[in-house]
Amino acid sequence: SYLMDPAADLGLGLDVYGVRYPDEAIAALRGHGARYRGWLPNARVPEVFARHMMTVHVPRRFYVERLPGIPTIRMFEAMACGIPLLCAPWSDSEALFRPWQDYLPARGPAEMQQHMRALQADAGLRRSLATHGLQTIAERHTCSHRVDKLLAIIDTLNHAPRMAAA
């Protein structure tokens, strides 16, 4: 409801990548005019994003219900590749990204369609989202940032009081 119907209603072409889609899901994609492309190697993600106007992230139910607040790698990939990102609801409890600047959150299918329509019509909005998302990645989410965080955690553990053995 966040992807196929809004895109089909706007006449947007839709390429869907992924693995482990059941046959009925692939049939539903094709029924909406989507092209199911299957597995996409990580090294090809930037190339594929570069050929598209926008990307839509619909977190799997597992992430929304069991890992709330934890984004999937797709959010980081899209922003790092400089493609405008639309996203179905998820809870960014750590304030990793800036909604409405880095990506457009959609609270429902109708709002997703409004976002798609806006991006389809407005190159400036596409540039703004891509620029802000890329800026956030560069300022807060590089490999260097992850290394610094990991070393800080290790340092904390090395200086934590130790419990005596009984």
Coordinates of C-alpha atoms in Angstrom, one line a residue:
S1 CA 0.0 0.0 0.0
Y2 CA 3.0 2.4 0.5
L3 CA 4.7 1.5 -2.8
M4 CA 2.7 -0.2 -5.5
D5 CA -0.6 1.6 -5.4
P6 CA 0.9 5.2 -5.1
A7 CA 3.4 4.5 -7.9
A8 CA 0.8 2.9 -10.2
D9 CA -1.7 5.7 -9.6
L10 CA 0.9 8.3 -10.7
G11 CA 2.1 6.2 -13.6
L12 CA 5.6 6.0 -12.2
G13 CA 7.7 3.1 -13.4
L14 CA 8.7 0.9 -10.5
D15 CA 11.7 -1.4 -10.2
V16 CA 11.8 -3.6 -7.2
Y17 CA 14.9 -5.4 -6.0
G18 CA 15.2 -8.1 -3.4
V19 CA 15.3 -11.7 -2.5
R20 CA 13.0 -14.3 -0.9
Y21 CA 9.9 -12.7 -2.4
P22 CA 7.2 -15.4 -2.5
D23 CA 5.6 -16.1 -5.9
E24 CA 2.4 -14.3 -4.9
A25 CA 4.3 -11.1 -4.0
I26 CA 6.1 -11.2 -7.4
A27 CA 2.7 -11.7 -9.1
A28 CA 1.3 -8.7 -7.2
L29 CA 4.2 -6.6 -8.2
R30 CA 3.7 -7.5 -11.9
G31 CA 0.0 -6.9 -11.5
H32 CA 0.8 -3.3 -10.6
G33 CA 3.1 -2.9 -13.5
A34 CA 6.3 -3.1 -11.4
R35 CA 9.4 -4.8 -12.7
Y36 CA 10.8 -7.3 -10.3
R37 CA 14.6 -7.3 -10.7
G38 CA 15.6 -9.8 -8.1
W39 CA 18.8 -9.8 -6.2
L40 CA 21.0 -6.7 -6.4
P41 CA 24.6 -7.0 -5.4
N42 CA 25.7 -4.3 -2.9
A43 CA 28.4 -3.1 -5.3
R44 CA 25.7 -2.2 -7.9
V45 CA 23.4 -0.3 -5.6
P46 CA 24.9 3.2 -6.4
E47 CA 24.7 2.5 -10.1
V48 CA 21.1 1.5 -9.9
F49 CA 20.1 4.4 -7.7
A50 CA 21.8 6.8 -10.1
R51 CA 19.3 5.7 -12.8
H52 CA 16.3 6.5 -10.7
M53 CA 14.4 9.6 -9.6
M54 CA 13.7 8.4 -6.1
T55 CA 13.7 5.4 -3.9
V56 CA 11.0 4.2 -1.4
H57 CA 11.9 2.3 1.7
V58 CA 9.3 0.2 3.3
P59 CA 10.8 -1.4 6.4
R60 CA 9.8 -5.0 7.0
R61 CA 7.4 -5.6 9.8
F62 CA 10.2 -7.3 11.8
Y63 CA 12.2 -4.1 11.9
V64 CA 9.1 -2.0 12.8
E65 CA 7.8 -4.3 15.6
R66 CA 10.9 -6.1 16.9
L67 CA 13.7 -3.7 16.3
P68 CA 11.9 -0.3 16.7
G69 CA 14.2 2.7 16.2
I70 CA 16.8 0.7 14.3
P71 CA 16.9 1.6 10.6
T72 CA 18.0 -0.8 7.9
I73 CA 21.1 -0.3 5.9
R74 CA 18.9 0.8 3.0
M75 CA 18.4 4.2 4.6
F76 CA 22.1 4.8 4.9
E77 CA 22.7 3.5 1.3
A78 CA 20.2 5.7 -0.3
M79 CA 21.4 8.9 1.4
A80 CA 25.0 8.0 0.8
C81 CA 24.2 7.5 -2.9
G82 CA 22.5 10.9 -3.1
I83 CA 19.0 9.7 -4.2
P84 CA 15.9 11.3 -2.7
L85 CA 14.4 8.9 -0.2
L86 CA 10.8 8.3 0.9
C87 CA 10.1 6.1 3.8
A88 CA 7.1 4.3 5.3
P89 CA 6.7 4.8 9.1
W90 CA 9.5 3.8 11.5
S91 CA 10.7 5.2 14.8
D92 CA 14.0 7.1 14.6
S93 CA 14.5 7.0 18.4
E94 CA 18.2 7.9 18.1
A95 CA 17.6 10.9 15.8
L96 CA 20.0 9.5 13.3
F97 CA 18.4 11.4 10.4
R98 CA 16.4 14.6 9.9
P99 CA 12.9 13.8 8.6
W100 CA 11.7 16.4 6.0
Q101 CA 15.3 17.4 5.3
D102 CA 17.2 14.1 4.7
Y103 CA 14.1 12.0 3.7
L104 CA 10.4 12.4 3.5
P105 CA 8.4 10.2 6.0
A106 CA 5.0 9.1 4.9
R107 CA 2.4 8.3 7.6
G108 CA 0.1 6.6 5.2
P109 CA -0.2 5.5 1.5
A110 CA -2.0 8.8 0.6
E111 CA 0.9 10.8 2.0
M112 CA 3.4 8.6 0.2
Q113 CA 1.6 9.3 -3.1
Q114 CA 1.8 13.1 -2.3
H115 CA 5.5 12.8 -1.7
M116 CA 6.0 10.8 -5.0
R117 CA 4.0 13.4 -6.9
A118 CA 6.1 16.3 -5.3
L119 CA 9.4 14.6 -6.2
Q120 CA 8.2 13.8 -9.7
A121 CA 7.4 17.5 -10.3
D122 CA 10.1 19.3 -8.4
A123 CA 13.8 18.8 -9.3
G124 CA 14.8 21.3 -6.6
L125 CA 13.1 19.2 -3.9
R126 CA 14.9 16.1 -5.3
R127 CA 18.3 18.0 -5.1
S128 CA 17.6 19.3 -1.6
L129 CA 16.7 15.9 -0.2
A130 CA 19.7 14.3 -1.9
T131 CA 22.1 17.1 -0.7
H132 CA 20.8 17.0 2.9
G133 CA 20.9 13.2 3.1
L134 CA 24.4 13.1 1.8
Q135 CA 25.4 15.8 4.2
T136 CA 24.0 13.9 7.2
I137 CA 25.9 10.7 6.1
A138 CA 29.2 12.6 5.7
E139 CA 28.8 14.4 9.1
R140 CA 27.5 11.6 11.2
H141 CA 27.6 8.1 9.6
T142 CA 30.9 7.3 7.9
C143 CA 33.0 4.3 8.7
S144 CA 35.3 6.6 10.6
H145 CA 32.4 7.6 12.8
R146 CA 31.5 3.9 13.5
V147 CA 35.2 3.2 14.4
D148 CA 35.3 6.1 16.8
K149 CA 32.0 4.9 18.5
L150 CA 33.3 1.3 18.7
L151 CA 36.6 2.5 20.3
A152 CA 34.7 4.6 22.8
I153 CA 32.6 1.6 23.8
I154 CA 35.8 -0.5 24.2
D155 CA 37.3 2.3 26.3
T156 CA 34.3 2.4 28.5
L157 CA 34.4 -1.4 29.0
N158 CA 38.1 -1.3 29.8
H159 CA 37.5 1.3 32.5
A160 CA 34.4 -0.2 33.9
P161 CA 34.6 -1.5 37.5
R162 CA 35.0 -5.2 37.6
M163 CA 33.0 -7.5 39.8
A164 CA 34.8 -9.8 42.2
A165 CA 34.6 -13.5 41.6
A166 CA 32.9 -15.5 44.3

